[in-house]
mmCIF file of C-alpha atoms in Angstrom:
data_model
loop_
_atom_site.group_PDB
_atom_site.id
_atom_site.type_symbol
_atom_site.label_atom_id
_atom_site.label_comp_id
_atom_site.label_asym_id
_atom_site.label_seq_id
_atom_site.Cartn_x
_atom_site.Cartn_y
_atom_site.Cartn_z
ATOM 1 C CA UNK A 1081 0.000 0.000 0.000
ATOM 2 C CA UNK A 1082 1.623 3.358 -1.639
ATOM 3 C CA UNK A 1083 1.879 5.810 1.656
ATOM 4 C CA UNK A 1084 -0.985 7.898 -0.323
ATOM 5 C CA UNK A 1085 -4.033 9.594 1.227
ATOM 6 C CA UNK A 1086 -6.620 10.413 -1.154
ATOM 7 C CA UNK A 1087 -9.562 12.047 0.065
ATOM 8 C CA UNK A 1088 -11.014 13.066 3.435
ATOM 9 C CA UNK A 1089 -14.581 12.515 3.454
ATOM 10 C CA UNK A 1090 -16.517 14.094 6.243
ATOM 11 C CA UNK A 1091 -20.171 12.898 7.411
ATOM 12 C CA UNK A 1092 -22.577 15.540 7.464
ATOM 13 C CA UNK A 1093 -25.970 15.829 8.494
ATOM 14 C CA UNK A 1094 -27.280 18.801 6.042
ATOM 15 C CA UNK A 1095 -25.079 18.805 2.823
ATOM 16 C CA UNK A 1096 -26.677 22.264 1.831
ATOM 17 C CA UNK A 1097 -25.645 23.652 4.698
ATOM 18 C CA UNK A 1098 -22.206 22.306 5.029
ATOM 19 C CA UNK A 1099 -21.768 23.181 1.161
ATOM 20 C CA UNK A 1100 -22.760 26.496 2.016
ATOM 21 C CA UNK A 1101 -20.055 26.888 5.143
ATOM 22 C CA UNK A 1102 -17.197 25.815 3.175
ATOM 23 C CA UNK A 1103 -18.470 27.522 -0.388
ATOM 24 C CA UNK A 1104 -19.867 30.757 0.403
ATOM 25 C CA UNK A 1105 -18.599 30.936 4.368
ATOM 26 C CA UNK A 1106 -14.811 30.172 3.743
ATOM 27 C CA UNK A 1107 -15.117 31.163 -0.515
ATOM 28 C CA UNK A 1108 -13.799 27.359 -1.122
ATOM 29 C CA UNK A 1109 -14.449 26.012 -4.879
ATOM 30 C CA UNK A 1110 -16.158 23.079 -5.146
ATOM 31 C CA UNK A 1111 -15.152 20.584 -8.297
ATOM 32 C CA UNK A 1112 -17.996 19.757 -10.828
ATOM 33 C CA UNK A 1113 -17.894 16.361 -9.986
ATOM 34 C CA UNK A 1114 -19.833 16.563 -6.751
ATOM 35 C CA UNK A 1115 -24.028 16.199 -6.927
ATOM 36 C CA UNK A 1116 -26.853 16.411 -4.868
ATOM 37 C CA UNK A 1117 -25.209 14.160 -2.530
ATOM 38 C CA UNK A 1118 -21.810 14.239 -2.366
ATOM 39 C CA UNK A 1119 -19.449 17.268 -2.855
ATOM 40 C CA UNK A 1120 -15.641 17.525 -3.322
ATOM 41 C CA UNK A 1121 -12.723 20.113 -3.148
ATOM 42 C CA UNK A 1122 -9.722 19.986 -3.943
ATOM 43 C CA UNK A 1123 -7.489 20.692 -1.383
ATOM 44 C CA UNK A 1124 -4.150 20.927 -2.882
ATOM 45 C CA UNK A 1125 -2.251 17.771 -3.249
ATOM 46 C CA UNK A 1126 -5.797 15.666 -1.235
ATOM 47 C CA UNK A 1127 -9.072 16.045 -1.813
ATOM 48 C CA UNK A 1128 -11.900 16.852 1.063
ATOM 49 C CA UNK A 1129 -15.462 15.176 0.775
ATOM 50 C CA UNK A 1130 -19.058 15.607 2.706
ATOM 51 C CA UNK A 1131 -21.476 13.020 2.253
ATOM 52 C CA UNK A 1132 -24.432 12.480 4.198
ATOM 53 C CA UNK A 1133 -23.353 11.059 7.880
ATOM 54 C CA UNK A 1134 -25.704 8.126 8.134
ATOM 55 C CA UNK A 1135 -24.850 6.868 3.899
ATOM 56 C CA UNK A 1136 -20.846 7.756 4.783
ATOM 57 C CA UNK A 1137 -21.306 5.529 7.484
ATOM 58 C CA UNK A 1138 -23.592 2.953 5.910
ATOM 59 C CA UNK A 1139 -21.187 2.825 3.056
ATOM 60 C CA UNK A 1140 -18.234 1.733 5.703
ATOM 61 C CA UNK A 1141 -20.272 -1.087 7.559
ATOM 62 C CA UNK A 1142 -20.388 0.707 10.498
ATOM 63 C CA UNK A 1143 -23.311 2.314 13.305
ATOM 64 C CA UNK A 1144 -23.794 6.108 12.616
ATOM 65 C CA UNK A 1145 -23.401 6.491 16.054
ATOM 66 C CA UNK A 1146 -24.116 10.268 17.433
ATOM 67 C CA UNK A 1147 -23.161 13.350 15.228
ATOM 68 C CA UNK A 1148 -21.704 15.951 17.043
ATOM 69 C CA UNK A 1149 -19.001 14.568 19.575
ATOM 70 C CA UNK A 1150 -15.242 14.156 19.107
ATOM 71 C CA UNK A 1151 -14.548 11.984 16.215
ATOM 72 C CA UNK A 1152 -10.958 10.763 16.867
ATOM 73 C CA UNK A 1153 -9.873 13.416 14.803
ATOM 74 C CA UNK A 1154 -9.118 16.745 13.709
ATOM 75 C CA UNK A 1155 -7.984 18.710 10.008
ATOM 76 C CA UNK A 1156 -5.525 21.303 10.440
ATOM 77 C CA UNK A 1157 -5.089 24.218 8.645
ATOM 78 C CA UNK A 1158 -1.055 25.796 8.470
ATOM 79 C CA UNK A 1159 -0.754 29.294 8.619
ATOM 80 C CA UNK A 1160 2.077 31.575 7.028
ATOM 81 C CA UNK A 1161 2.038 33.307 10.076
ATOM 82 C CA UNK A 1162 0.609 34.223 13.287
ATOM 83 C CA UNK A 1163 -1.633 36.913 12.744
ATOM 84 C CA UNK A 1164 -2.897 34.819 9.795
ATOM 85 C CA UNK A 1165 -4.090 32.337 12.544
ATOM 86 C CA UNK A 1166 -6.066 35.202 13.686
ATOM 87 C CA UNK A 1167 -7.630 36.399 10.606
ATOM 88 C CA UNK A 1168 -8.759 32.995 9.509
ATOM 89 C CA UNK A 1169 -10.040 32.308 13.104
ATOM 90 C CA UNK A 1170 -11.948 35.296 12.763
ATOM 91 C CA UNK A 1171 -13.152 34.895 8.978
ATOM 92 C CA UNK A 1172 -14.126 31.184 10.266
ATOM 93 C CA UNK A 1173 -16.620 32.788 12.996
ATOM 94 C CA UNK A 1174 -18.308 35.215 10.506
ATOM 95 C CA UNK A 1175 -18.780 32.508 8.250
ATOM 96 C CA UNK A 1176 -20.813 30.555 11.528
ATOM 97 C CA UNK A 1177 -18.190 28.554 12.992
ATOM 98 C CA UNK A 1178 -18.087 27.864 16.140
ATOM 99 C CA UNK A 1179 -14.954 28.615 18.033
ATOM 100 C CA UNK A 1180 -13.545 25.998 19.957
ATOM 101 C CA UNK A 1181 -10.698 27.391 21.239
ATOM 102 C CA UNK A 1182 -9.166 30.803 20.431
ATOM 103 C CA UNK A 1183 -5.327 31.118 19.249
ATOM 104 C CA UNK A 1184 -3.026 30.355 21.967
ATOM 105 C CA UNK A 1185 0.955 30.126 22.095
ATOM 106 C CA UNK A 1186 1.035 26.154 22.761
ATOM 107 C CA UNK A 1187 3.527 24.234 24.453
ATOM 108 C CA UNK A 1188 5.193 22.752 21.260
ATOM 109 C CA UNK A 1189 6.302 26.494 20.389
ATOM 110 C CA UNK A 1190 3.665 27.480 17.350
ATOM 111 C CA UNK A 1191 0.184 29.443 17.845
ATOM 112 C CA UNK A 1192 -3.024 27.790 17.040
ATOM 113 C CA UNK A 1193 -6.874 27.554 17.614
ATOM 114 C CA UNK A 1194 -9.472 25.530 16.807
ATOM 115 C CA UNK A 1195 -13.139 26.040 14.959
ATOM 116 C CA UNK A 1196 -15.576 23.501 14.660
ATOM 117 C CA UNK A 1197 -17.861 23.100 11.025
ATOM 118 C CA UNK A 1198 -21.963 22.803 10.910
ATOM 119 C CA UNK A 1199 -21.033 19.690 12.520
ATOM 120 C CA UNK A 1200 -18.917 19.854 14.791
ATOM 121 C CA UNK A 1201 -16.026 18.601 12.644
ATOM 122 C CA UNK A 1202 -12.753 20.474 14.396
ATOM 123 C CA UNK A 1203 -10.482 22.572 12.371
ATOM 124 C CA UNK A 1204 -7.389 23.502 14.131
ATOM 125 C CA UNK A 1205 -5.584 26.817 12.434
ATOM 126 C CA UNK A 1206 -2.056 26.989 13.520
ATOM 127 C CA UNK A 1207 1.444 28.728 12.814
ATOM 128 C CA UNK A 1208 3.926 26.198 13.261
ATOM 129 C CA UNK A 1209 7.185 27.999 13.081
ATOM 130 C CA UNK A 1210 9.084 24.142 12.191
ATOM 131 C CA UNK A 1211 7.084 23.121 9.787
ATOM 132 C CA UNK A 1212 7.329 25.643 7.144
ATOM 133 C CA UNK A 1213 5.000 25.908 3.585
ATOM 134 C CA UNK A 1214 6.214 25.764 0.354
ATOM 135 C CA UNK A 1215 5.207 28.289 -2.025
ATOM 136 C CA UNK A 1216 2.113 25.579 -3.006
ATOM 137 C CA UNK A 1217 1.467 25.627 0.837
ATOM 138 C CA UNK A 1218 2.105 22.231 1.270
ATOM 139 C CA UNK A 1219 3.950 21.547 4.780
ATOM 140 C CA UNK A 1220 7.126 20.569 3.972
ATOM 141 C CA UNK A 1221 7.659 18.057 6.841
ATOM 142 C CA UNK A 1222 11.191 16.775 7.762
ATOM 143 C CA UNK A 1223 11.556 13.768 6.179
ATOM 144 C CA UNK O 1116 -8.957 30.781 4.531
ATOM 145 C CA UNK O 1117 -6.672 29.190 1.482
ATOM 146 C CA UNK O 1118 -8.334 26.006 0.085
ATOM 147 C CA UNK O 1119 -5.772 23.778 2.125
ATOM 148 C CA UNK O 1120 -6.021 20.869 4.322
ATOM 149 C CA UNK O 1121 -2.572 20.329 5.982
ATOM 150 C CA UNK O 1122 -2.980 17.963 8.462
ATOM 151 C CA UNK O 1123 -5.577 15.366 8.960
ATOM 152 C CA UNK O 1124 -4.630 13.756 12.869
ATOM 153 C CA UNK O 1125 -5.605 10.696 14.005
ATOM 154 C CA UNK O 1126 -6.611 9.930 17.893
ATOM 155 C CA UNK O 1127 -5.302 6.891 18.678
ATOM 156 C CA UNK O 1128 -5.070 4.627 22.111
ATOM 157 C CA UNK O 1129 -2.040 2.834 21.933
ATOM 158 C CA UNK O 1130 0.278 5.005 19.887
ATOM 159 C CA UNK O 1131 3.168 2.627 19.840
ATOM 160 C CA UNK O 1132 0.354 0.007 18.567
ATOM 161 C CA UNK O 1133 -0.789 2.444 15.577
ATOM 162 C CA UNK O 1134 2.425 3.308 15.031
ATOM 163 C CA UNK O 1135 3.815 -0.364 14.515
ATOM 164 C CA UNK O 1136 0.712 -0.819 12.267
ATOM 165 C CA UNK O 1137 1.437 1.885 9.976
ATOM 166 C CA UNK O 1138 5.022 1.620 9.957
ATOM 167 C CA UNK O 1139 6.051 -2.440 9.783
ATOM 168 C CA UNK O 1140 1.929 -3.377 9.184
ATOM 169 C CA UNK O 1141 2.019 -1.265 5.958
ATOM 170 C CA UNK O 1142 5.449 -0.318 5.080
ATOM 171 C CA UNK O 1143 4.914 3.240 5.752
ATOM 172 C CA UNK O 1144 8.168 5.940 6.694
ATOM 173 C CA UNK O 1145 7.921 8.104 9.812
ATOM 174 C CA UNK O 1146 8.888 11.885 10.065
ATOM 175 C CA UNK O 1147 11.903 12.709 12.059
ATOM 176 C CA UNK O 1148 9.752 15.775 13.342
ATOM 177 C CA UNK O 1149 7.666 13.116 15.743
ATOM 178 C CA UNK O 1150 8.693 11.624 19.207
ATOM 179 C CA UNK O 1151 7.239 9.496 21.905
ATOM 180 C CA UNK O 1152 3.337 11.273 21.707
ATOM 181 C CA UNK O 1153 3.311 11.800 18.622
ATOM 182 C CA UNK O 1154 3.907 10.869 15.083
ATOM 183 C CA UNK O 1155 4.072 12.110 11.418
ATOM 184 C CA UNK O 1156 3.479 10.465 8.036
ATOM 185 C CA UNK O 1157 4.119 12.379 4.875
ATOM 186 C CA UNK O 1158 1.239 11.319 2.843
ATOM 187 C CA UNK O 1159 2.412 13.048 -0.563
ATOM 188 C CA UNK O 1160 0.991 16.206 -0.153
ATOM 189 C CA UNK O 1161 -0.757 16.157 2.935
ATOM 190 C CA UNK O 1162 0.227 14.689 6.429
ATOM 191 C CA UNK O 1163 -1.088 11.945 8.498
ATOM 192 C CA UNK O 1164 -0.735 12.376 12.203
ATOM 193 C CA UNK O 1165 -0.886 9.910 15.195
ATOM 194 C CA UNK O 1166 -1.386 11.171 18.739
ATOM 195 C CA UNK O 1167 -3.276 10.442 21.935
ATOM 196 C CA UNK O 1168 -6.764 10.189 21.546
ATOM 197 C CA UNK O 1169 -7.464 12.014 24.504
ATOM 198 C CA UNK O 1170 -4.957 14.691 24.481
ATOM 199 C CA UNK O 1171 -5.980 15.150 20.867
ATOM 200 C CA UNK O 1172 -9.302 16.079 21.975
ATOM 201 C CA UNK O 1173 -8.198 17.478 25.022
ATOM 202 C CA UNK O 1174 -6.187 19.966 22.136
ATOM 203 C CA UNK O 1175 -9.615 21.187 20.467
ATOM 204 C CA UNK O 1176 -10.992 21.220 23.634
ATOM 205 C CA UNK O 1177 -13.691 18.738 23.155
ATOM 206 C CA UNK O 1178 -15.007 15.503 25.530
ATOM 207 C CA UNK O 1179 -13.025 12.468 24.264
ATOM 208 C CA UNK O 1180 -15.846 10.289 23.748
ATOM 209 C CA UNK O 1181 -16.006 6.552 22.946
ATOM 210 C CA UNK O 1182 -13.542 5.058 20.996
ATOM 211 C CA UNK O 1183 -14.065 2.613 18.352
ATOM 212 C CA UNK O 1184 -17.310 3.903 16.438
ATOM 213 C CA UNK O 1185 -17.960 5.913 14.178
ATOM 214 C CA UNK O 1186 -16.180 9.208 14.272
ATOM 215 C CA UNK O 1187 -18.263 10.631 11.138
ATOM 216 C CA UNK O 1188 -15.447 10.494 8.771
ATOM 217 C CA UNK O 1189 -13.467 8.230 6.297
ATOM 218 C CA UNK O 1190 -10.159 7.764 4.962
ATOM 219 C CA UNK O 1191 -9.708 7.013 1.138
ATOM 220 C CA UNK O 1192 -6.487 5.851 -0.427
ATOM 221 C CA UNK O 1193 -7.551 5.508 -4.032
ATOM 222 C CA UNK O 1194 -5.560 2.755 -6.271
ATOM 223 C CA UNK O 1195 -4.412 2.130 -9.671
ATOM 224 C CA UNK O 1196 -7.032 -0.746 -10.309
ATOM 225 C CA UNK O 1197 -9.508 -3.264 -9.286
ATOM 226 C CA UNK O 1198 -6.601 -5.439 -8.305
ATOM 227 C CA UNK O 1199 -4.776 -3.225 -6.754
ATOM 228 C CA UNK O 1200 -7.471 -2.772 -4.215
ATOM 229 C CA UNK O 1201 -7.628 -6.488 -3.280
ATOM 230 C CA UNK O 1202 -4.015 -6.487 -3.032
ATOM 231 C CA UNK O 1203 -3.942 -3.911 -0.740
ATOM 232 C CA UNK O 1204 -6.936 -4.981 1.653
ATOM 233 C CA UNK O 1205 -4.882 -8.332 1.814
ATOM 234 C CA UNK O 1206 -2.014 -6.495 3.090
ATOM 235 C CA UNK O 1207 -4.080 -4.292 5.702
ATOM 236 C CA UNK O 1208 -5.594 -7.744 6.792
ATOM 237 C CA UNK O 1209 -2.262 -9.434 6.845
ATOM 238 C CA UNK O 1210 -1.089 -6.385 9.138
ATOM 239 C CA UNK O 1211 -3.542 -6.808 11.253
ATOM 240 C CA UNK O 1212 -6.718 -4.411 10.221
ATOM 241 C CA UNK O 1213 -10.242 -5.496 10.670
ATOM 242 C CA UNK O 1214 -11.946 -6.221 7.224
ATOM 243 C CA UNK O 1215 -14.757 -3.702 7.418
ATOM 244 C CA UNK O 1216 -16.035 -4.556 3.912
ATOM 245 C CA UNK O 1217 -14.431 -6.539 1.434
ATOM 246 C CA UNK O 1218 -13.808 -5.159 -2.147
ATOM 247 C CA UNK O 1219 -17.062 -5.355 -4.103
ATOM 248 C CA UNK O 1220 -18.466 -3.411 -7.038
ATOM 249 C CA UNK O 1221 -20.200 0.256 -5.918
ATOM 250 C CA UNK O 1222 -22.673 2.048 -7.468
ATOM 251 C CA UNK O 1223 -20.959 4.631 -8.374
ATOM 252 C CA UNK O 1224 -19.035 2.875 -10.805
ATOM 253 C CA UNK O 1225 -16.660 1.940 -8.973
ATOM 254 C CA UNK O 1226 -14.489 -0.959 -6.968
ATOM 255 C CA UNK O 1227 -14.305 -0.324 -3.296
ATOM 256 C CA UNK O 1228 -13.516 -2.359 0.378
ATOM 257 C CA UNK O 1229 -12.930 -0.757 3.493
ATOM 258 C CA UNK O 1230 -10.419 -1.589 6.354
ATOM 259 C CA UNK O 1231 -10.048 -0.615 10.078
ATOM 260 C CA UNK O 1232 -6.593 0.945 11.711
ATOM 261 C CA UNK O 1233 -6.187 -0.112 15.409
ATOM 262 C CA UNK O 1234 -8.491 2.551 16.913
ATOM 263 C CA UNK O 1235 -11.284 1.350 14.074
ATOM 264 C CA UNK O 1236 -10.430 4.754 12.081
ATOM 265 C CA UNK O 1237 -12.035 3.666 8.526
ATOM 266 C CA UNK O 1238 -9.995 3.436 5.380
ATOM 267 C CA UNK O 1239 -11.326 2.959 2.022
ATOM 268 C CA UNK O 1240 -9.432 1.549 -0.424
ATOM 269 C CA UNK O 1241 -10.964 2.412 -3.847
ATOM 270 C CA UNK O 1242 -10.400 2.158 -7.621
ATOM 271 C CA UNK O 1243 -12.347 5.156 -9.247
ATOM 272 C CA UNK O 1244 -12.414 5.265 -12.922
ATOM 273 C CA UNK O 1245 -13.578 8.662 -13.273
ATOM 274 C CA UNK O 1246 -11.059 9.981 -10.829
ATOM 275 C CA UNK O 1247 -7.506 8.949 -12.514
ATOM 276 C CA UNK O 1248 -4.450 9.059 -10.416
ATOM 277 C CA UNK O 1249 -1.236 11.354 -11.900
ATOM 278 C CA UNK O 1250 1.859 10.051 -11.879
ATOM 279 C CA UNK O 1251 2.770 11.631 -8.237
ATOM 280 C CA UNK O 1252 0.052 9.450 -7.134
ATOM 281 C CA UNK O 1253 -2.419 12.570 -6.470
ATOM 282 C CA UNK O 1254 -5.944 12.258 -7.470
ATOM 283 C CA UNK O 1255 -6.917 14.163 -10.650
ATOM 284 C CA UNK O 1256 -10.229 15.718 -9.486
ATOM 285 C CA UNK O 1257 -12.613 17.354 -12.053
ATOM 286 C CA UNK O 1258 -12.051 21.051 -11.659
#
């Protein structure tokens, strides 16, 4: 198995409204192959799904369980810099997000914060002065 | 808020456990950047990350729930073919993954199985026709 990740594909309980969070509320562009039911973005280098929770998790043989907890995971989002962190944080709650924890210096030496998505889906936002971005923005992580 | 996803982390409950899966279960090379609470993956693009399940959540400040069930997302690693995919859920199997749904044709048009990581984090393994892979290995998704 190629170390590859494909796509991300997030549950969601009202696609219109999570299409509407990440198209009109963060601008995102969403690729013409999505439908009624499924939409996808390109996120430079992976690609980010939503699909309907209960089908997503239908579709993996496994109990929908409750929507709105922790998942056992979070996206992050790297910064260019610090007061980016801020803008996006801020951008994020205008667009409806909820903000679960506001940019901090953390104890690994960078600056983040988290928002959460119509469903609760956390998005951490950070400045992480090791890992830098390549012109793309792809992290260029130590190898 | 750039179109980016960065990092996508992983809770896990026995990191050296997920680790060893990932790295001698599936072949896969660690980051230098981790240490004993956490690890990195370059994923080509995009980064996988492995850390404590509670201190991740702990991190977006959120109650760690149950672990095990569905955390309302998936992970796809899109192959080259229909064999391809039955090679690989072999090898996830062989490693040690739970068989969530062995490879079978999908509506969609598809080929697609699903396999478990330790902490039952849900990987699809795919072949898409209408999605073709470039050379990199990155999924060419309709713009």
């Amino acid at each position: 198995m190629e170390q590859r990740l494909s796509i991300v594909a997030l549950g969601v309980v009202d696609l219109a409204a999570s299409r509407r969070f990440y198209e009109q509320g963060l601008g995102w562009t969403m690729s013409s192959a999505g439908n009624e039911s499924i939409v996808f973005m390109d996120m430079g280098g992976v690609v980010l799904g939503l699909y309907g929770r209960d089908a997503l998790a239908e579709d993996a043989k496994l109990p929908p369980g409750e929507p709105g907890g922790f998942g056992g995971f979070t996206l992050a989002h790297n910064a260019r810099s610090r007061e980016e962190v801020d803008e996006i944080l801020s951008e994020a709650a205008a667009a409806g997000a909820k903000i679960l924890k506001p940019a901090e210096d953390v104890f690994w030496g960078g600056y983040s914060g988290y928002f959460a998505d119509p469903d609760g889906h956390p998005w951490e936002v950070a400045w992480n002065p090791f890992f830098p971005l390549r012109e793309n923005g792809t992290l260029a992580l130590p190898a």
